Amino acid sequence: MKRLYRNGQIASEDSSALTRADVLVDGDRIIAVASNIASADDIEVIDCTGRILLPALFDVHVHAREPGREDKETIQTCSEAAINGGITGLVLQPNTTPTIDTAGLVRTVLEIGKAKSRIAIHTTGAITKGRKGEELAAIGAMKKAGAVMLTDNGDPVSNPQLLRIAMEYAKDFDLPIASHCEVKELSASGCMHEGSVSYSLGLPGIPACSEEICLERDIRLAQFTGAHVHIQHVSTAIGMRAIQRAKADGVKVTCEVTPHHLLFNHEDIGSYDTHYKMSPPLRTAQDNAELLQGLIDGVFDVIATDHAPHTEFEKKNDFASAPFGITGLDTALPSLFDAFISKGIFGWDLLVKRYSAEPRRLIKLEPVPIRDGGIAEFIVFNPDRTTTFTREFMKSKSINTPFLNKEVRGMVERVIYLGEELLAR
Ligand SMILES: [Zn+2]
């Protein structure tokens, strides 16, 4: 049966204007995008009046916790959380137990993805064995098994000589090195941004320069080796400007920003709320404003959530002991719509470019624009409904998010993946 999505507003990365059109889907393909497509007996019609149709999102920074911590999340539950948020492709991070640092583990994760997930699961491989920063992992074998990026995410590669060699291999194998930037000695036992709020709460701080120094080093090594470095979860304006300068100098550097580093800052921690504890930490309101401007100006290549589920038990610890990280897949799109798109701060074109097209390009996939002959992989978003992020609404196994029980404008109503409706509400 064909499906006709009638009278929606189509978003694309190329144009700030939305185009009103009907979209006809047959099998896994879009077979027509036009105004007033005629209906027929073998066509199911879905009224999309007032809705936005946009290419499905893609997240390059996700912790699925499988293998090892299936009490927090599994590849299956995390892919259902993604679908709930309009995301149809994920790149998993390797800091699982055991670490994803061999071809065998890369294959295992991809096989679990094929068996348990309704969307596309990709994985990174670790740069060093066990992410210990001592010995290189089998980079060539992991690439052959399907790893799309290399990273020790959760930790930096502290030894610059080891990272240099990793970059030389990564360049030969045409894989990006994704950097979690942090100087461990500077972060030490810090649990939040070092500044006025950490002083008044009496908590040990993580100075901004911990991230910035490592970021500058990794960019310099990328420049030296000619490798592609992808800077993960940039949280400071100074770090962002360093990337901007390096890009202008022709260094092969890309970077990502998370929704939480745009939306929240250290003042939100209030009375030690562990739902605002993440690594890198929430910085200042000034950083929020500059990162947002950087996203608008095109400094950031991609938006990525750094979806990091933890159990309620763990997050109920005191602030200093609770683990770093919050979930993001269920909440990213409605929260970004509510805070920015609905207020005209940026348009749908930016969101499609930075959270759908560019993330796919980063791992050498084709984007999925809504066009005649294209793959049917899109979302129907209703800007006039609201979403309340209750436990029942969220599909992630964990609920460690500042959005818990909060209401925002907008709702992901339908998710179409390879022509199939994975979600309809
Ligand atoms: Zn992460």
Short mmCIF file of C-alpha atoms and ligand atoms in Angstrom, two decimals:
data_model
loop_
_atom_site.label_atom_id
_atom_site.label_comp_id
_atom_site.label_asym_id
_atom_site.label_seq_id
_atom_site.Cartn_x
_atom_site.Cartn_y
_atom_site.Cartn_z
CA MET A 1 0.00 0.00 0.00
CA LYS A 2 1.28 3.44 -0.91
CA ARG A 3 1.09 6.26 1.62
CA LEU A 4 0.37 9.88 0.77
CA TYR A 5 1.51 12.49 3.30
CA ARG A 6 -0.86 15.29 2.38
CA ASN A 7 -0.21 19.04 2.63
CA GLY A 8 2.85 19.13 4.90
CA GLN A 9 5.61 21.78 5.02
CA ILE A 10 8.86 20.26 3.77
CA ALA A 11 12.13 21.27 5.43
CA SER A 12 15.54 20.92 3.79
CA GLU A 13 19.12 21.86 4.61
CA ASP A 14 19.30 24.17 1.58
CA SER A 15 16.50 26.60 2.19
CA SER A 16 15.20 28.56 5.15
CA ALA A 17 11.75 28.58 3.52
CA LEU A 18 9.49 25.56 3.97
CA THR A 19 7.78 24.20 0.85
CA ARG A 20 4.16 23.06 1.02
CA ALA A 21 3.78 19.74 -0.79
CA ASP A 22 2.36 16.22 -0.79
CA VAL A 23 4.78 13.32 -0.41
CA LEU A 24 3.96 9.92 -1.92
CA VAL A 25 5.76 6.86 -0.52
CA ASP A 26 5.88 3.44 -2.16
CA GLY A 27 7.99 0.73 -0.54
CA ASP A 28 11.17 2.29 0.81
CA ARG A 29 11.12 5.17 -1.69
CA ILE A 30 9.57 8.59 -2.08
CA ILE A 31 8.04 8.39 -5.56
CA ALA A 32 6.64 11.93 -5.80
CA VAL A 33 6.91 15.29 -4.07
CA ALA A 34 4.40 17.70 -5.59
CA SER A 35 1.33 19.77 -4.85
CA ASN A 36 -2.08 18.10 -5.12
CA ILE A 37 -1.05 14.51 -5.81
CA ALA A 38 -4.23 12.61 -6.69
CA SER A 39 -5.41 9.96 -4.26
CA ALA A 40 -6.43 6.45 -5.32
CA ASP A 41 -7.87 3.26 -3.80
CA ASP A 42 -4.45 1.77 -3.12
CA ILE A 43 -3.19 4.90 -1.30
CA GLU A 44 -3.51 5.56 2.40
CA VAL A 45 -3.81 9.32 2.96
CA ILE A 46 -2.28 10.97 6.04
CA ASP A 47 -3.24 14.58 6.60
CA CYS A 48 -0.11 16.59 7.42
CA THR A 49 -1.70 20.04 7.44
CA GLY A 50 0.22 22.26 9.84
CA ARG A 51 2.99 19.67 10.21
CA ILE A 52 6.67 19.92 9.28
CA LEU A 53 8.16 17.05 7.27
CA LEU A 54 11.92 16.83 7.70
CA PRO A 55 14.64 14.29 6.93
CA ALA A 56 15.09 11.93 9.88
CA LEU A 57 17.84 12.84 12.35
CA PHE A 58 21.16 11.07 12.91
CA ASP A 59 23.16 11.09 16.15
CA VAL A 60 26.92 10.45 16.12
CA HIS A 61 27.45 10.38 19.89
CA VAL A 62 25.45 7.79 21.84
CA HIS A 63 26.23 5.52 24.79
CA ALA A 64 24.08 2.39 24.53
CA ARG A 65 25.77 0.74 27.58
CA GLU A 66 25.66 -2.69 25.91
CA PRO A 67 27.66 -4.84 26.48
CA GLY A 68 28.09 -4.64 30.24
CA ARG A 69 25.61 -2.20 31.75
CA GLU A 70 22.28 -3.37 30.39
CA ASP A 71 20.68 -2.14 33.61
CA LYS A 72 21.21 1.42 32.31
CA GLU A 73 20.36 0.89 28.62
CA THR A 74 20.56 -1.64 25.79
CA ILE A 75 21.06 -1.19 22.08
CA GLN A 76 17.36 -2.00 21.69
CA THR A 77 16.06 0.48 24.30
CA CYS A 78 18.37 3.20 23.10
CA SER A 79 17.24 2.75 19.50
CA GLU A 80 13.60 2.98 20.65
CA ALA A 81 14.47 6.24 22.48
CA ALA A 82 16.00 7.46 19.23
CA ILE A 83 12.86 6.64 17.24
CA ASN A 84 10.82 8.44 19.90
CA GLY A 85 12.94 11.52 19.18
CA GLY A 86 12.86 11.28 15.36
CA ILE A 87 16.36 9.82 15.03
CA THR A 88 16.94 6.88 12.66
CA GLY A 89 20.70 6.32 12.86
CA LEU A 90 23.15 6.13 15.76
CA VAL A 91 26.91 5.96 16.21
CA LEU A 92 27.69 4.17 19.48
CA GLN A 93 30.62 5.02 21.73
CA PRO A 94 33.12 2.34 22.81
CA ASN A 95 33.24 2.83 26.60
CA THR A 96 31.30 -0.33 27.37
CA THR A 97 32.36 -3.37 29.43
CA PRO A 98 34.33 -4.80 27.77
CA THR A 99 35.56 -1.85 25.71
CA ILE A 100 34.76 -2.02 22.00
CA ASP A 101 38.42 -2.33 20.99
CA THR A 102 38.58 -5.41 18.73
CA ALA A 103 37.09 -6.44 15.39
CA GLY A 104 35.13 -9.15 17.23
CA LEU A 105 33.44 -6.65 19.54
CA VAL A 106 32.70 -4.27 16.66
CA ARG A 107 31.00 -7.17 14.85
CA THR A 108 29.11 -8.24 18.00
CA VAL A 109 27.69 -4.75 18.53
CA LEU A 110 26.70 -4.42 14.87
CA GLU A 111 25.02 -7.85 14.99
CA ILE A 112 23.06 -6.92 18.12
CA GLY A 113 22.05 -3.75 16.28
CA LYS A 114 20.80 -5.74 13.28
CA ALA A 115 18.89 -8.20 15.48
CA LYS A 116 17.41 -5.84 18.08
CA SER A 117 17.18 -2.37 16.61
CA ARG A 118 14.62 -1.05 14.14
CA ILE A 119 17.04 1.65 12.93
CA ALA A 120 20.63 1.80 11.67
CA ILE A 121 23.28 1.11 14.32
CA HIS A 122 26.89 2.09 13.67
CA THR A 123 29.76 1.95 16.09
CA THR A 124 33.06 3.57 16.88
CA GLY A 125 36.07 1.54 18.00
CA ALA A 126 38.43 2.52 20.79
CA ILE A 127 41.75 4.18 19.96
CA THR A 128 43.59 2.33 22.74
CA LYS A 129 43.11 -1.11 24.27
CA GLY A 130 40.62 -0.92 27.12
CA ARG A 131 40.66 2.89 26.61
CA LYS A 132 43.61 2.84 28.96
CA GLY A 133 45.73 5.16 26.82
CA GLU A 134 48.68 2.77 26.82
CA GLU A 135 48.57 0.59 23.72
CA LEU A 136 46.89 1.10 20.35
CA ALA A 137 43.81 -1.04 19.59
CA ALA A 138 43.64 -3.01 16.31
CA ILE A 139 42.55 -0.08 14.15
CA GLY A 140 42.72 -1.77 10.73
CA ALA A 141 40.80 -4.83 11.88
CA MET A 142 38.09 -2.70 13.51
CA LYS A 143 37.72 -0.65 10.34
CA LYS A 144 37.35 -3.86 8.32
CA ALA A 145 34.70 -5.05 10.77
CA GLY A 146 32.73 -1.85 10.23
CA ALA A 147 33.86 0.75 12.80
CA VAL A 148 33.15 4.24 11.44
CA MET A 149 35.22 6.36 13.83
CA LEU A 150 37.87 5.92 16.51
CA THR A 151 37.58 7.38 19.98
CA ASP A 152 38.43 6.76 23.63
CA ASN A 153 35.33 8.80 24.56
CA GLY A 154 34.90 9.18 28.27
CA ASP A 155 38.62 9.85 28.44
CA PRO A 156 41.26 11.65 26.40
CA VAL A 157 44.33 9.91 24.97
CA SER A 158 46.69 11.62 27.37
CA ASN A 159 49.96 10.53 25.72
CA PRO A 160 50.50 12.80 22.67
CA GLN A 161 52.94 10.39 21.01
CA LEU A 162 50.37 7.58 21.16
CA LEU A 163 47.70 9.88 19.75
CA ARG A 164 50.05 10.97 16.99
CA ILE A 165 50.59 7.35 15.94
CA ALA A 166 46.84 6.67 16.19
CA MET A 167 46.20 9.65 13.90
CA GLU A 168 48.73 8.36 11.37
CA TYR A 169 46.93 4.98 11.28
CA ALA A 170 43.52 6.64 11.23
CA LYS A 171 44.57 8.72 8.25
CA ASP A 172 45.76 5.63 6.36
CA PHE A 173 42.48 3.87 7.12
CA ASP A 174 40.44 6.99 6.33
CA LEU A 175 38.74 7.11 9.74
CA PRO A 176 38.10 10.22 11.83
CA ILE A 177 39.61 10.34 15.32
CA ALA A 178 36.94 11.66 17.69
CA SER A 179 38.46 13.48 20.64
CA HIS A 180 37.14 13.77 24.17
CA CYS A 181 39.27 16.74 25.20
CA GLU A 182 40.42 16.91 28.78
CA VAL A 183 43.69 17.26 30.68
CA LYS A 184 43.16 14.76 33.47
CA GLU A 185 45.56 16.49 35.85
CA LEU A 186 43.59 19.75 35.50
CA SER A 187 40.17 18.10 35.85
CA ALA A 188 41.40 15.99 38.78
CA SER A 189 38.47 15.30 41.11
CA GLY A 190 36.36 18.16 39.73
CA CYS A 191 32.64 17.48 39.27
CA MET A 192 31.38 20.73 37.71
CA HIS A 193 32.63 23.85 35.91
CA GLU A 194 35.18 25.74 37.99
CA GLY A 195 33.79 29.22 38.58
CA SER A 196 31.49 31.32 40.75
CA VAL A 197 28.93 28.53 41.22
CA SER A 198 31.44 25.81 42.15
CA TYR A 199 32.94 28.22 44.70
CA SER A 200 29.57 28.97 46.29
CA LEU A 201 28.47 25.30 46.29
CA GLY A 202 31.85 24.27 47.69
CA LEU A 203 32.38 21.65 44.97
CA PRO A 204 35.70 20.88 43.26
CA GLY A 205 35.77 22.44 39.78
CA ILE A 206 36.88 21.43 36.30
CA PRO A 207 38.51 24.51 34.73
CA ALA A 208 37.59 25.41 31.15
CA CYS A 209 41.28 25.24 30.22
CA SER A 210 41.31 21.50 30.97
CA GLU A 211 39.21 21.03 27.83
CA GLU A 212 40.77 23.86 25.82
CA ILE A 213 44.41 22.83 26.23
CA CYS A 214 43.70 19.26 25.11
CA LEU A 215 41.58 20.55 22.22
CA GLU A 216 44.42 22.79 21.00
CA ARG A 217 46.85 19.87 21.28
CA ASP A 218 44.60 17.51 19.30
CA ILE A 219 44.05 20.09 16.58
CA ARG A 220 47.80 20.66 16.34
CA LEU A 221 48.40 16.90 16.03
CA ALA A 222 45.76 16.69 13.31
CA GLN A 223 47.47 19.53 11.48
CA PHE A 224 50.82 17.80 11.84
CA THR A 225 49.65 14.33 10.75
CA GLY A 226 47.01 15.39 8.22
CA ALA A 227 44.45 13.22 10.02
CA HIS A 228 40.79 14.17 10.46
CA VAL A 229 40.03 15.03 14.08
CA HIS A 230 36.44 15.38 15.25
CA ILE A 231 36.17 17.34 18.50
CA GLN A 232 33.36 15.93 20.63
CA HIS A 233 30.97 17.89 22.86
CA VAL A 234 32.66 21.32 22.77
CA SER A 235 31.56 23.22 25.87
CA THR A 236 33.57 26.46 25.92
CA ALA A 237 33.61 29.51 23.67
CA ILE A 238 37.42 29.65 23.75
CA GLY A 239 37.62 26.05 22.53
CA MET A 240 35.12 26.78 19.79
CA ARG A 241 37.11 29.77 18.59
CA ALA A 242 40.27 27.63 18.44
CA ILE A 243 38.43 25.23 16.13
CA GLN A 244 37.20 28.13 14.03
CA ARG A 245 40.78 29.38 13.56
CA ALA A 246 42.04 25.88 12.74
CA LYS A 247 39.33 25.45 10.11
CA ALA A 248 40.37 28.75 8.53
CA ASP A 249 43.96 27.43 8.48
CA GLY A 250 42.83 24.35 6.56
CA VAL A 251 43.15 21.81 9.38
CA LYS A 252 40.89 18.78 8.90
CA VAL A 253 38.81 19.38 12.00
CA THR A 254 35.08 18.93 12.57
CA CYS A 255 33.18 19.37 15.82
CA GLU A 256 29.93 18.81 17.63
CA VAL A 257 27.79 20.65 20.16
CA THR A 258 25.24 18.99 22.45
CA PRO A 259 21.76 20.35 23.13
CA HIS A 260 22.59 20.58 26.85
CA HIS A 261 25.63 22.81 26.30
CA LEU A 262 23.35 25.18 24.37
CA LEU A 263 20.40 25.06 26.75
CA PHE A 264 21.88 24.89 30.26
CA ASN A 265 24.76 26.35 32.27
CA HIS A 266 26.34 25.93 35.70
CA GLU A 267 23.75 28.11 37.39
CA ASP A 268 21.11 25.45 36.61
CA ILE A 269 22.79 23.07 39.04
CA GLY A 270 20.92 24.97 41.76
CA SER A 271 20.84 22.85 44.89
CA TYR A 272 23.14 20.07 43.71
CA ASP A 273 20.82 18.61 41.03
CA THR A 274 22.77 15.68 39.52
CA HIS A 275 20.67 15.88 36.32
CA TYR A 276 22.95 18.80 35.45
CA LYS A 277 26.18 16.88 35.99
CA MET A 278 27.97 15.93 32.78
CA SER A 279 31.41 15.79 31.19
CA PRO A 280 32.47 18.25 29.94
CA PRO A 281 30.49 20.21 32.51
CA LEU A 282 27.89 22.88 31.87
CA ARG A 283 29.80 26.15 31.58
CA THR A 284 28.51 29.74 31.77
CA ALA A 285 25.60 31.67 30.26
CA GLN A 286 28.18 33.48 28.11
CA ASP A 287 29.36 30.11 26.74
CA ASN A 288 25.72 29.16 25.96
CA ALA A 289 25.31 32.36 23.95
CA GLU A 290 28.59 32.02 22.06
CA LEU A 291 28.11 28.32 21.28
CA LEU A 292 24.64 29.10 19.92
CA GLN A 293 26.11 31.85 17.73
CA GLY A 294 28.81 29.39 16.61
CA LEU A 295 26.12 26.90 15.61
CA ILE A 296 24.30 29.59 13.63
CA ASP A 297 27.57 30.74 12.00
CA GLY A 298 28.48 27.19 10.93
CA VAL A 299 31.44 26.56 13.24
CA PHE A 300 29.76 23.40 14.52
CA ASP A 301 29.44 20.66 11.94
CA VAL A 302 26.95 18.58 13.88
CA ILE A 303 24.60 18.50 16.82
CA ALA A 304 24.93 15.30 18.88
CA THR A 305 23.35 14.38 22.21
CA ASP A 306 26.08 12.44 24.05
CA HIS A 307 23.12 10.32 25.27
CA ALA A 308 24.51 8.90 28.53
CA PRO A 309 22.01 6.83 30.54
CA HIS A 310 22.54 6.11 34.25
CA THR A 311 20.29 4.41 36.79
CA GLU A 312 18.19 6.44 39.22
CA PHE A 313 20.12 4.81 42.04
CA GLU A 314 23.44 6.15 40.70
CA LYS A 315 22.13 9.64 40.00
CA LYS A 316 20.65 9.82 43.52
CA ASN A 317 24.19 9.89 44.90
CA ASP A 318 25.51 13.20 46.19
CA PHE A 319 26.69 15.59 43.46
CA ALA A 320 30.39 14.79 43.80
CA SER A 321 29.86 11.00 43.62
CA ALA A 322 27.09 10.75 40.99
CA PRO A 323 28.21 9.71 37.48
CA PHE A 324 28.61 12.23 34.64
CA GLY A 325 26.02 12.33 31.84
CA ILE A 326 22.37 12.73 30.89
CA THR A 327 20.07 11.06 28.37
CA GLY A 328 19.17 12.99 25.23
CA LEU A 329 17.64 10.93 22.44
CA ASP A 330 13.99 11.21 23.57
CA THR A 331 14.26 14.95 24.24
CA ALA A 332 16.66 16.52 21.70
CA LEU A 333 14.33 17.53 18.87
CA PRO A 334 11.34 18.86 20.84
CA SER A 335 13.66 20.73 23.24
CA LEU A 336 15.64 22.35 20.40
CA PHE A 337 12.39 23.24 18.64
CA ASP A 338 10.95 24.77 21.79
CA ALA A 339 14.04 26.80 22.71
CA PHE A 340 15.23 27.93 19.28
CA ILE A 341 13.15 27.12 16.19
CA SER A 342 9.76 28.11 17.65
CA LYS A 343 11.29 31.45 18.68
CA GLY A 344 12.87 32.10 15.28
CA ILE A 345 16.43 31.94 16.68
CA PHE A 346 17.38 29.49 13.94
CA GLY A 347 15.43 27.74 11.21
CA TRP A 348 14.55 24.18 10.25
CA ASP A 349 17.28 24.34 7.59
CA LEU A 350 19.94 24.59 10.29
CA LEU A 351 18.49 21.67 12.21
CA VAL A 352 18.28 19.49 9.08
CA LYS A 353 21.83 20.38 8.09
CA ARG A 354 23.40 19.92 11.53
CA TYR A 355 21.37 17.03 12.90
CA SER A 356 20.47 15.04 9.79
CA ALA A 357 22.66 15.69 6.74
CA GLU A 358 26.11 16.53 8.17
CA PRO A 359 26.15 13.74 10.77
CA ARG A 360 25.55 11.23 7.97
CA ARG A 361 28.26 12.82 5.82
CA LEU A 362 30.65 12.65 8.77
CA ILE A 363 30.61 8.85 8.54
CA LYS A 364 30.37 8.86 4.72
CA LEU A 365 26.67 8.13 4.38
CA GLU A 366 24.33 9.91 1.99
CA PRO A 367 21.89 12.43 3.52
CA VAL A 368 18.18 11.61 3.17
CA PRO A 369 16.50 14.73 1.73
CA ILE A 370 12.76 14.56 1.03
CA ARG A 371 12.81 14.43 -2.76
CA ASP A 372 11.37 12.52 -5.68
CA GLY A 373 13.19 9.19 -5.90
CA GLY A 374 14.82 9.56 -2.50
CA ILE A 375 14.83 7.08 0.38
CA ALA A 376 11.71 7.46 2.55
CA GLU A 377 13.37 8.37 5.85
CA PHE A 378 11.66 11.36 7.41
CA ILE A 379 9.74 12.70 10.41
CA VAL A 380 6.35 14.32 10.71
CA PHE A 381 6.63 17.01 13.41
CA ASN A 382 3.66 18.89 14.83
CA PRO A 383 4.64 22.35 16.12
CA ASP A 384 1.18 22.90 17.65
CA ARG A 385 1.14 19.96 20.06
CA THR A 386 3.24 19.73 23.21
CA THR A 387 5.39 16.92 24.60
CA THR A 388 5.68 16.13 28.31
CA PHE A 389 8.75 14.03 29.07
CA THR A 390 7.20 11.65 31.59
CA ARG A 391 8.67 8.24 32.48
CA GLU A 392 5.92 6.70 30.31
CA PHE A 393 6.77 8.90 27.34
CA MET A 394 10.50 8.19 27.34
CA LYS A 395 11.72 4.96 25.81
CA SER A 396 15.24 5.07 27.22
CA LYS A 397 15.70 2.69 30.13
CA SER A 398 17.07 5.60 32.18
CA ILE A 399 15.45 8.93 33.00
CA ASN A 400 18.48 10.98 34.05
CA THR A 401 17.51 14.15 32.25
CA PRO A 402 16.70 17.69 33.41
CA PHE A 403 13.62 17.45 31.15
CA LEU A 404 11.98 14.78 33.31
CA ASN A 405 8.27 15.72 33.65
CA LYS A 406 8.82 19.03 31.85
CA GLU A 407 6.62 20.12 28.97
CA VAL A 408 7.88 21.66 25.72
CA ARG A 409 6.23 22.78 22.51
CA GLY A 410 6.19 20.43 19.53
CA MET A 411 5.80 16.69 19.04
CA VAL A 412 7.38 14.03 16.85
CA GLU A 413 4.18 12.45 15.47
CA ARG A 414 5.51 10.02 12.91
CA VAL A 415 8.86 8.47 12.05
CA ILE A 416 9.28 6.85 8.64
CA TYR A 417 12.33 4.66 8.09
CA LEU A 418 12.94 2.93 4.76
CA GLY A 419 9.26 3.53 4.00
CA GLU A 420 8.04 1.89 7.19
CA GLU A 421 6.21 3.86 9.90
CA LEU A 422 8.16 3.11 13.07
CA LEU A 423 6.10 5.57 15.10
CA ALA A 424 2.65 7.13 14.61
CA ARG A 425 0.80 9.07 17.32
ZN ZN B 1 30.16 10.67 25.50
#
